[in-house]
PDB file of C-alpha atoms in Angstrom:
ATOM      1  CA  MET A   1       9.768  65.766-101.560  1.00 51.00           C
ATOM      2  CA  GLU A   2      11.507  67.659-104.239  1.00 53.00           C
ATOM      3  CA  ALA A   3      14.907  69.301-102.458  1.00 56.00           C
ATOM      4  CA  HIS A   4      15.771  72.283-103.580  1.00 57.00           C
ATOM      5  CA  VAL A   5      19.301  72.673-105.707  1.00 56.00           C
ATOM      6  CA  ASP A   6      21.794  76.029-104.017  1.00 55.00           C
ATOM      7  CA  ALA A   7      23.684  78.351-106.552  1.00 57.00           C
ATOM      8  CA  ASP A   8      26.312  75.236-107.166  1.00 58.00           C
ATOM      9  CA  ASN A   9      24.234  72.894-107.987  1.00 59.00           C
ATOM     10  CA  HIS A  10      23.886  71.465-104.372  1.00 55.00           C
ATOM     11  CA  PRO A  11      19.950  69.867-102.312  1.00 57.00           C
ATOM     12  CA  LEU A  12      20.257  71.630 -99.658  1.00 54.00           C
ATOM     13  CA  GLN A  13      18.506  69.542 -97.156  1.00 54.00           C
ATOM     14  CA  GLU A  14      14.466  70.216 -96.719  1.00 57.00           C
ATOM     15  CA  GLU A  15      13.117  70.978 -93.206  1.00 57.00           C
ATOM     16  CA  VAL A  16      11.010  68.375 -91.834  1.00 54.00           C
ATOM     17  CA  THR A  17       8.433  70.227 -90.249  1.00 56.00           C
ATOM     18  CA  LYS A  18       6.323  69.108 -86.890  1.00 55.00           C
ATOM     19  CA  GLU A  19       3.608  67.254 -88.973  1.00 54.00           C
ATOM     20  CA  GLU A  20       6.247  64.751 -90.878  1.00 57.00           C
ATOM     21  CA  ALA A  21       8.629  64.492 -87.414  1.00 66.00           C
ATOM     22  CA  THR A  22       5.657  63.247 -84.892  1.00 84.00           C
ATOM     23  CA  PHE A  23       7.173  60.815 -82.686  1.00 83.00           C
ATOM     24  CA  PRO A  24       4.530  58.795 -80.374  1.00 87.00           C
ATOM     25  CA  GLU A  25       4.158  59.888 -76.843  1.00 90.00           C
ATOM     26  CA  ARG A  26       5.872  58.126 -74.394  1.00 91.00           C
ATOM     27  CA  ILE A  27       5.317  57.807 -70.552  1.00 94.00           C
ATOM     28  CA  GLY A  28       8.634  56.741 -68.586  1.00 95.00           C
ATOM     29  CA  TYR A  29       7.966  53.505 -65.746  1.00 96.00           C
ATOM     30  CA  ILE A  30      10.526  51.990 -62.759  1.00 96.00           C
ATOM     31  CA  ILE A  31       9.387  47.874 -63.066  1.00 97.00           C
ATOM     32  CA  TRP A  32      11.058  46.290 -59.801  1.00 97.00           C
ATOM     33  CA  VAL A  33      11.682  42.814 -60.258  1.00 97.00           C
ATOM     34  CA  SER A  34      12.896  39.445 -58.793  1.00 96.00           C
ATOM     35  CA  ASP A  35      14.619  38.360 -61.517  1.00 94.00           C
ATOM     36  CA  ILE A  36      16.867  40.106 -63.688  1.00 94.00           C
ATOM     37  CA  LYS A  37      17.303  37.365 -66.331  1.00 94.00           C
ATOM     38  CA  ALA A  38      13.131  36.995 -66.857  1.00 94.00           C
ATOM     39  CA  ALA A  39      13.727  40.888 -67.079  1.00 93.00           C
ATOM     40  CA  ARG A  40      14.775  40.892 -70.670  1.00 93.00           C
ATOM     41  CA  ASN A  41      11.773  40.152 -71.728  1.00 94.00           C
ATOM     42  CA  LEU A  42      10.286  43.516 -70.769  1.00 95.00           C
ATOM     43  CA  GLU A  43      11.007  44.544 -74.419  1.00 95.00           C
ATOM     44  CA  LYS A  44       8.340  43.107 -75.912  1.00 94.00           C
ATOM     45  CA  TYR A  45       6.471  45.849 -73.520  1.00 95.00           C
ATOM     46  CA  GLY A  46       7.834  48.611 -74.504  1.00 94.00           C
ATOM     47  CA  CYS A  47      11.663  49.927 -74.955  1.00 95.00           C
ATOM     48  CA  VAL A  48      13.664  49.295 -72.691  1.00 96.00           C
ATOM     49  CA  HIS A  49      16.368  51.613 -71.771  1.00 95.00           C
ATOM     50  CA  TYR A  50      18.448  50.589 -68.532  1.00 96.00           C
ATOM     51  CA  ILE A  51      18.571  47.569 -66.147  1.00 96.00           C
ATOM     52  CA  SER A  52      20.290  47.546 -62.984  1.00 96.00           C
ATOM     53  CA  ARG A  53      21.670  44.181 -61.966  1.00 95.00           C
ATOM     54  CA  ARG A  54      22.227  45.247 -58.527  1.00 96.00           C
ATOM     55  CA  MET A  55      19.222  47.109 -57.916  1.00 96.00           C
ATOM     56  CA  HIS A  56      17.232  45.297 -59.454  1.00 96.00           C
ATOM     57  CA  TYR A  57      15.292  47.043 -62.309  1.00 97.00           C
ATOM     58  CA  VAL A  58      14.535  48.121 -65.599  1.00 97.00           C
ATOM     59  CA  VAL A  59      13.705  51.946 -66.672  1.00 96.00           C
ATOM     60  CA  MET A  60      11.693  51.654 -69.824  1.00 96.00           C
ATOM     61  CA  TYR A  61       9.509  53.325 -72.384  1.00 95.00           C
ATOM     62  CA  VAL A  62       5.798  52.458 -73.612  1.00 95.00           C
ATOM     63  CA  ASN A  63       3.523  53.933 -75.586  1.00 93.00           C
ATOM     64  CA  ALA A  64       1.284  56.690 -73.690  1.00 93.00           C
ATOM     65  CA  ASP A  65      -1.845  54.544 -76.323  1.00 94.00           C
ATOM     66  CA  ARG A  66      -1.557  51.865 -75.080  1.00 93.00           C
ATOM     67  CA  GLU A  67      -0.021  52.049 -71.660  1.00 93.00           C
ATOM     68  CA  GLN A  68      -2.697  50.498 -69.540  1.00 95.00           C
ATOM     69  CA  ASP A  69      -2.378  47.763 -71.223  1.00 95.00           C
ATOM     70  CA  ILE A  70       0.583  47.180 -71.242  1.00 95.00           C
ATOM     71  CA  VAL A  71       1.104  48.098 -67.170  1.00 95.00           C
ATOM     72  CA  LYS A  72      -1.888  45.573 -66.466  1.00 96.00           C
ATOM     73  CA  ASN A  73       0.103  42.845 -68.211  1.00 95.00           C
ATOM     74  CA  MET A  74       3.818  43.602 -66.616  1.00 95.00           C
ATOM     75  CA  SER A  75       1.925  43.485 -63.129  1.00 95.00           C
ATOM     76  CA  ARG A  76       0.831  40.433 -63.814  1.00 96.00           C
ATOM     77  CA  LEU A  77       3.785  39.359 -64.741  1.00 96.00           C
ATOM     78  CA  SER A  78       5.671  35.837 -61.276  1.00 96.00           C
ATOM     79  CA  TYR A  79       8.993  38.268 -61.622  1.00 96.00           C
ATOM     80  CA  VAL A  80       7.520  41.736 -61.406  1.00 97.00           C
ATOM     81  CA  ARG A  81       7.534  42.730 -58.106  1.00 97.00           C
ATOM     82  CA  LYS A  82       6.798  46.749 -58.403  1.00 96.00           C
ATOM     83  CA  VAL A  83       5.323  49.391 -61.257  1.00 97.00           C
ATOM     84  CA  GLU A  84       6.455  53.422 -61.043  1.00 96.00           C
ATOM     85  CA  ARG A  85       5.159  55.804 -63.103  1.00 95.00           C
ATOM     86  CA  SER A  86       8.440  58.331 -63.926  1.00 92.00           C
ATOM     87  CA  TYR A  87       7.599  61.619 -63.421  1.00 89.00           C
ATOM     88  CA  ARG A  88      10.564  62.305 -65.357  1.00 84.00           C
ATOM     89  CA  ASN A  89       9.867  64.440 -67.868  1.00 79.00           C
ATOM     90  CA  GLU A  90       7.656  65.947 -65.866  1.00 83.00           C
ATOM     91  CA  ILE A  91       9.907  67.942 -63.797  1.00 85.00           C
ATOM     92  CA  LYS A  92      11.226  71.173 -64.184  1.00 82.00           C
ATOM     93  CA  THR A  93      14.263  71.537 -65.588  1.00 81.00           C
ATOM     94  CA  GLU A  94      14.830  75.067 -66.988  1.00 81.00           C
ATOM     95  CA  TYR A  95      16.436  77.952 -63.798  1.00 75.00           C
ATOM     96  CA  SER A  96      15.520  81.183 -63.561  1.00 77.00           C
ATOM     97  CA  LYS A  97      18.385  82.870 -62.229  1.00 71.00           C
ATOM     98  CA  LYS A  98      17.534  85.792 -59.492  1.00 75.00           C
ATOM     99  CA  VAL A  99      20.829  84.837 -57.341  1.00 73.00           C
ATOM    100  CA  PRO A 100      24.036  87.184 -58.679  1.00 70.00           C
ATOM    101  CA  ASP A 101      27.006  85.913 -60.286  1.00 69.00           C
ATOM    102  CA  PRO A 102      28.880  86.445 -56.991  1.00 71.00           C
ATOM    103  CA  THR A 103      32.252  85.881 -59.579  1.00 71.00           C
ATOM    104  CA  GLN A 104      31.263  89.009 -61.592  1.00 70.00           C
ATOM    105  CA  PHE A 105      32.413  91.391 -58.840  1.00 70.00           C
ATOM    106  CA  PHE A 106      35.557  89.919 -59.312  1.00 69.00           C
ATOM    107  CA  GLY A 107      37.732  91.278 -62.120  1.00 64.00           C
ATOM    108  CA  ILE A 108      41.109  91.223 -63.519  1.00 61.00           C
TER     109      ILE A 108
END
C-alpha cells in the first residue's frame, strides 16, 4: 500500500476496505462449569470473555467454522456441566420511536 500525501506533506491514512479487514465470524457460548480453576483451560478452545466465580459460568467466543467440533470437545470435559449458545448478536438492538416524547411539549 502506498500512503497518499496531502498538501502539507503529511501522510494520509488510507481507508481500509472491507476485504482487507475481515474478521472471522464468531459465535458466543455460555458454558456452565463446576470448577472455576479448571475453567481457565477453556481458553484453548476460543476467546474467554468473562468468568463468573459466583454463578460458575464462562462466556466465550469461538470461530464459526470450527464451532461444532469445539462444542463437542468442550462437552466431554469433566468440569463442564452444560453448554448453551448465546443469542446476543441476534437480538434486535435498533428500535423505532413510535411513542412521542412527552417532554417536547414543555417550553422554556
